[in-house]
Backbone as a printed PyTorch tensor [residue, N CA C, xyz], in Angstrom:
tensor([[[ -50.7900, -100.8680,   -1.6970],
         [ -50.6510, -101.8270,   -0.6240],
         [ -49.2410, -101.7010,   -0.0540]],

        [[ -49.1470, -101.7430,    1.2540],
         [ -47.8780, -101.5970,    1.9280],
         [ -47.6800, -102.8030,    2.8360]],

        [[ -46.4990, -103.4150,    2.7120],
         [ -46.1940, -104.5930,    3.5210],
         [ -44.9010, -104.3250,    4.2800]],

        [[ -44.9130, -104.5290,    5.5700],
         [ -43.7220, -104.3980,    6.4040],
         [ -43.3490, -105.7740,    6.9190]],

        [[ -42.0920, -106.1040,    6.7620],
         [ -41.5850, -107.3640,    7.2890],
         [ -40.5050, -107.0240,    8.3000]],

        [[ -40.6520, -107.5100,    9.4900],
         [ -39.6760, -107.2690,   10.5450],
         [ -39.0200, -108.6000,   10.8830]],

        [[ -37.6940, -108.6240,   10.7690],
         [ -36.9440, -109.8500,   11.0420],
         [ -36.0950, -109.6130,   12.2770]],

        [[ -36.2330, -110.4850,   13.2330],
         [ -35.4680, -110.3860,   14.4700],
         [ -34.4470, -111.5130,   14.4830]],

        [[ -33.1910, -111.1640,   14.1790],
         [ -32.1350, -112.1770,   14.1700],
         [ -30.8100, -111.5220,   14.5250]],

        [[ -29.8600, -112.3480,   14.8620],
         [ -28.5290, -111.8560,   15.1900],
         [ -27.7580, -111.6130,   13.8980]],

        [[ -26.6610, -110.8620,   13.9540],
         [ -25.8380, -110.6750,   12.7550],
         [ -25.3150, -112.0030,   12.1880]],

        [[ -24.9690, -112.9290,   13.0790],
         [ -24.4930, -114.2340,   12.6170],
         [ -25.5830, -114.9760,   11.8570]],

        [[ -26.8070, -114.9420,   12.3740],
         [ -27.9210, -115.6010,   11.6960],
         [ -28.2040, -114.9530,   10.3450]],

        [[ -28.0990, -113.6330,   10.2610],
         [ -28.3300, -112.9330,    8.9900],
         [ -27.2580, -113.3030,    7.9750]],

        [[ -25.9850, -113.3600,    8.4140],
         [ -24.9050, -113.7530,    7.4890],
         [ -25.1150, -115.1680,    6.9800]],

        [[ -25.4960, -116.0600,    7.8710],
         [ -25.7300, -117.4400,    7.4560],
         [ -26.9040, -117.5220,    6.4900]],

        [[ -27.9720, -116.7700,    6.7250],
         [ -29.1370, -116.7970,    5.8530],
         [ -28.7910, -116.3250,    4.4370]],

        [[ -27.9940, -115.2620,    4.3520],
         [ -27.6220, -114.7300,    3.0440],
         [ -26.4360, -115.4530,    2.4180]],

        [[ -25.8610, -116.4150,    3.1300],
         [ -24.7590, -117.2030,    2.5800],
         [ -23.4200, -116.4930,    2.6280]],

        [[ -23.3020, -115.4990,    3.5000],
         [ -22.0300, -114.7890,    3.6290],
         [ -21.0720, -115.6070,    4.4960]],

        [[ -19.7750, -115.4290,    4.2840],
         [ -18.8150, -116.2260,    5.0540],
         [ -18.7560, -115.7960,    6.5260]],

        [[ -18.3290, -116.7290,    7.3480],
         [ -18.1450, -116.4560,    8.7680],
         [ -16.8180, -115.7280,    8.9310]],

        [[ -16.8670, -114.4880,    9.4100],
         [ -15.6650, -113.6640,    9.5170],
         [ -15.0690, -113.6590,   10.9250]],

        [[ -15.6560, -114.4010,   11.8400],
         [ -15.1800, -114.4090,   13.2230],
         [ -13.7320, -114.8840,   13.3250]],

        [[ -13.3140, -115.9680,   12.6460],
         [ -11.9040, -116.3660,   12.7530],
         [ -10.9390, -115.2990,   12.2270]],

        [[ -11.3180, -114.6270,   11.1400],
         [ -10.4680, -113.5740,   10.5890],
         [ -10.3860, -112.3950,   11.5570]],

        [[ -11.5270, -112.0060,   12.1370],
         [ -11.5270, -110.9090,   13.0920],
         [ -10.6780, -111.2480,   14.3190]],

        [[ -10.7580, -112.4740,   14.7710],
         [  -9.9670, -112.9110,   15.9210],
         [  -8.4820, -112.8470,   15.6060]],

        [[  -8.0920, -113.3210,   14.4170],
         [  -6.6820, -113.3050,   14.0230],
         [  -6.1620, -111.8760,   13.9150]],

        [[  -6.9570, -110.9930,   13.3240],
         [  -6.5470, -109.5930,   13.1710],
         [  -6.4120, -108.9260,   14.5360]],

        [[  -7.3500, -109.1700,   15.4190],
         [  -7.2840, -108.5650,   16.7530],
         [  -6.0940, -109.1010,   17.5440]],

        [[  -5.7790, -110.3830,   17.4160],
         [  -4.6050, -110.9440,   18.0910],
         [  -3.3250, -110.2930,   17.5790]],

        [[  -3.2260, -110.1130,   16.2640],
         [  -2.0460, -109.4820,   15.6710],
         [  -1.9120, -108.0330,   16.1330]],

        [[  -3.0390, -107.3090,   16.1620],
         [  -3.0040, -105.9180,   16.6200],
         [  -2.5840, -105.8320,   18.0820]],

        [[  -3.0610, -106.7660,   18.8850],
         [  -2.6930, -106.7620,   20.2950],
         [  -1.2020, -107.0290,   20.4720]],

        [[  -0.6460, -107.9550,   19.6960],
         [   0.7890, -108.2390,   19.7680],
         [   1.5990, -107.0080,   19.3910]],

        [[   1.2080, -106.3310,   18.3200],
         [   1.9300, -105.1360,   17.8880],
         [   1.8160, -104.0230,   18.9210]],

        [[   0.6360, -103.8590,   19.4970],
         [   0.4400, -102.8340,   20.5080],
         [   1.3180, -103.0990,   21.7210]],

        [[   1.3500, -104.3230,   22.1770],
         [   2.1540, -104.6580,   23.3470],
         [   3.6510, -104.4750,   23.0720]],

        [[   4.0930, -104.7940,   21.8560],
         [   5.5140, -104.6100,   21.5370],
         [   5.8630, -103.1270,   21.3960]],

        [[   4.9070, -102.3110,   20.9720],
         [   5.1660, -100.8760,   20.8080],
         [   5.0390, -100.1070,   22.1120]],

        [[   4.3860, -100.6750,   23.0990],
         [   4.2530,  -99.9830,   24.3860],
         [   5.6230,  -99.7550,   25.0000]],

        [[   6.5300, -100.7050,   24.8290],
         [   7.8740, -100.5580,   25.3780],
         [   8.6060,  -99.3790,   24.7530]],

        [[   8.3240,  -99.0950,   23.4860],
         [   8.9860,  -97.9850,   22.8060],
         [   8.4570,  -96.6380,   23.2640]],

        [[   7.2960,  -96.6060,   23.8890],
         [   6.6710,  -95.3560,   24.2930],
         [   6.9540,  -95.0270,   25.7590]],

        [[   7.6480,  -95.8780,   26.4520],
         [   7.9590,  -95.5910,   27.8470],
         [   8.8530,  -94.3510,   27.9120]],

        [[   8.7330,  -93.5560,   28.9480],
         [   9.5150,  -92.3130,   29.0380],
         [  11.0240,  -92.5380,   28.9310]],

        [[  11.5170,  -93.6100,   29.5460],
         [  12.9560,  -93.8670,   29.5030],
         [  13.4310,  -94.1230,   28.0710]],

        [[  12.6820,  -94.9480,   27.3340],
         [  13.1160,  -95.2550,   25.9740],
         [  12.9600,  -94.0520,   25.0510]],

        [[  11.9140,  -93.2270,   25.2650],
         [  11.7500,  -92.0290,   24.4420],
         [  12.9040,  -91.0650,   24.6490]],

        [[  13.2470,  -90.8210,   25.8940],
         [  14.3510,  -89.9040,   26.1860],
         [  15.6530,  -90.4540,   25.6260]],

        [[  15.8490,  -91.7510,   25.7790],
         [  17.0670,  -92.3730,   25.2550],
         [  17.1300,  -92.2380,   23.7410]],

        [[  15.9960,  -92.4070,   23.0660],
         [  15.9570,  -92.2770,   21.6120],
         [  16.1960,  -90.8340,   21.1870]],

        [[  15.5570,  -89.9000,   21.8730],
         [  15.6710,  -88.4990,   21.4920],
         [  17.0760,  -87.9540,   21.6960]],

        [[  17.7410,  -88.3440,   22.7790],
         [  19.0140,  -87.7340,   23.1280],
         [  20.2250,  -88.5640,   22.7240]],

        [[  20.0270,  -89.6700,   22.0550],
         [  21.1610,  -90.5260,   21.7400],
         [  21.9170,  -90.0930,   20.4840]],

        [[  21.2790,  -89.3200,   19.6080],
         [  21.9310,  -89.0390,   18.3260],
         [  22.6710,  -87.7070,   18.2800]],

        [[  22.4030,  -86.7860,   19.1860],
         [  23.0430,  -85.4750,   19.1270],
         [  23.3960,  -85.0160,   20.5420]],

        [[  24.6690,  -84.8660,   20.8430],
         [  25.0370,  -84.4630,   22.2020],
         [  24.5850,  -83.0460,   22.5740]],

        [[  24.3800,  -82.1670,   21.6000],
         [  23.9690,  -80.7920,   21.8940],
         [  22.4510,  -80.6360,   21.9300]],

        [[  21.7430,  -81.7310,   21.7950],
         [  20.2890,  -81.6650,   21.7570],
         [  19.7080,  -81.1680,   23.0740]],

        [[  20.3180,  -81.5300,   24.1890],
         [  19.8340,  -81.0780,   25.4990],
         [  19.8940,  -79.5590,   25.5750]],

        [[  20.9960,  -78.9880,   25.1080],
         [  21.1250,  -77.5330,   25.1180],
         [  20.0800,  -76.8840,   24.2150]],

        [[  19.8260,  -77.4890,   23.0960],
         [  18.8270,  -76.9310,   22.1750],
         [  17.4360,  -76.9660,   22.7870]],

        [[  17.0980,  -78.0650,   23.4780],
         [  15.8070,  -78.1280,   24.1580],
         [  15.7050,  -77.0540,   25.2300]],

        [[  16.7820,  -76.8380,   25.9710],
         [  16.7670,  -75.7950,   26.9900],
         [  16.5410,  -74.4330,   26.3530]],

        [[  17.2140,  -74.1780,   25.2430],
         [  17.0320,  -72.9040,   24.5400],
         [  15.5910,  -72.7380,   24.0590]],

        [[  15.0090,  -73.8160,   23.5530],
         [  13.6300,  -73.7520,   23.0720],
         [  12.6860,  -73.4220,   24.2180]],

        [[  12.8560,  -74.0840,   25.3610],
         [  11.9780,  -73.8380,   26.4990],
         [  12.1510,  -72.4250,   27.0400]],

        [[  13.3860,  -71.9350,   27.0780],
         [  13.6280,  -70.5700,   27.5510],
         [  12.9690,  -69.5760,   26.6010]],

        [[  13.1030,  -69.8000,   25.3170],
         [  12.5080,  -68.9080,   24.3320],
         [  10.9880,  -68.9410,   24.4120]],

        [[  10.4090,  -70.1480,   24.5430],
         [   8.9510,  -70.2690,   24.6120],
         [   8.4050,  -69.6200,   25.8770]],

        [[   9.1440,  -69.7040,   26.9610],
         [   8.6950,  -69.1190,   28.2180],
         [   8.8930,  -67.6070,   28.2430]],

        [[   9.6500,  -67.0850,   27.2920],
         [   9.8890,  -65.6510,   27.2310],
         [  10.8550,  -65.1710,   28.2890]],

        [[  11.7200,  -66.0510,   28.7610],
         [  12.6540,  -65.6870,   29.8210],
         [  13.9510,  -65.0870,   29.3030]],

        [[  14.1300,  -65.0880,   28.0410],
         [  15.3520,  -64.5160,   27.5020],
         [  15.5440,  -64.9250,   26.0550]],

        [[  16.5530,  -64.4010,   25.4840],
         [  16.8720,  -64.7190,   24.0960],
         [  17.6520,  -66.0230,   24.0540]],

        [[  17.4600,  -66.7950,   23.0140],
         [  18.2120,  -68.0480,   22.9050],
         [  19.6890,  -67.7900,   22.6760]],

        [[  20.5160,  -68.7340,   23.1370],
         [  21.9600,  -68.6230,   22.9120],
         [  22.2540,  -68.8560,   21.4430]],

        [[  23.2610,  -68.1750,   20.9660],
         [  23.6740,  -68.3990,   19.5970],
         [  24.9590,  -69.2230,   19.6170]],

        [[  24.9800,  -70.2820,   18.8020],
         [  26.1650,  -71.1270,   18.7190],
         [  27.2790,  -70.3710,   18.0000]],

        [[  28.4700,  -70.4390,   18.5850],
         [  29.6260,  -69.8220,   17.9220],
         [  30.2910,  -70.8640,   17.0630]],

        [[  30.5940,  -70.4810,   15.8430],
         [  31.2300,  -71.4180,   14.9120],
         [  32.6690,  -71.1040,   14.7260]]])
């Protein structure tokens, strides 16, 4: 004998039927926190702040980037720093 039972209910109704906790407030809190972090990190990803971060610690970094691009493009040999 084969019996098929088809239940048509929403996820919320199924959770309530099985006695599972309501996770909507937790999901809302987590999503709000993620949104706050995302919005605060967007400022760090702006081109101006990235360039400022990359070039603020080493004054010769611009020259090194130029050498890397010249080498990658195959336009010439990179400069060698004299010590």
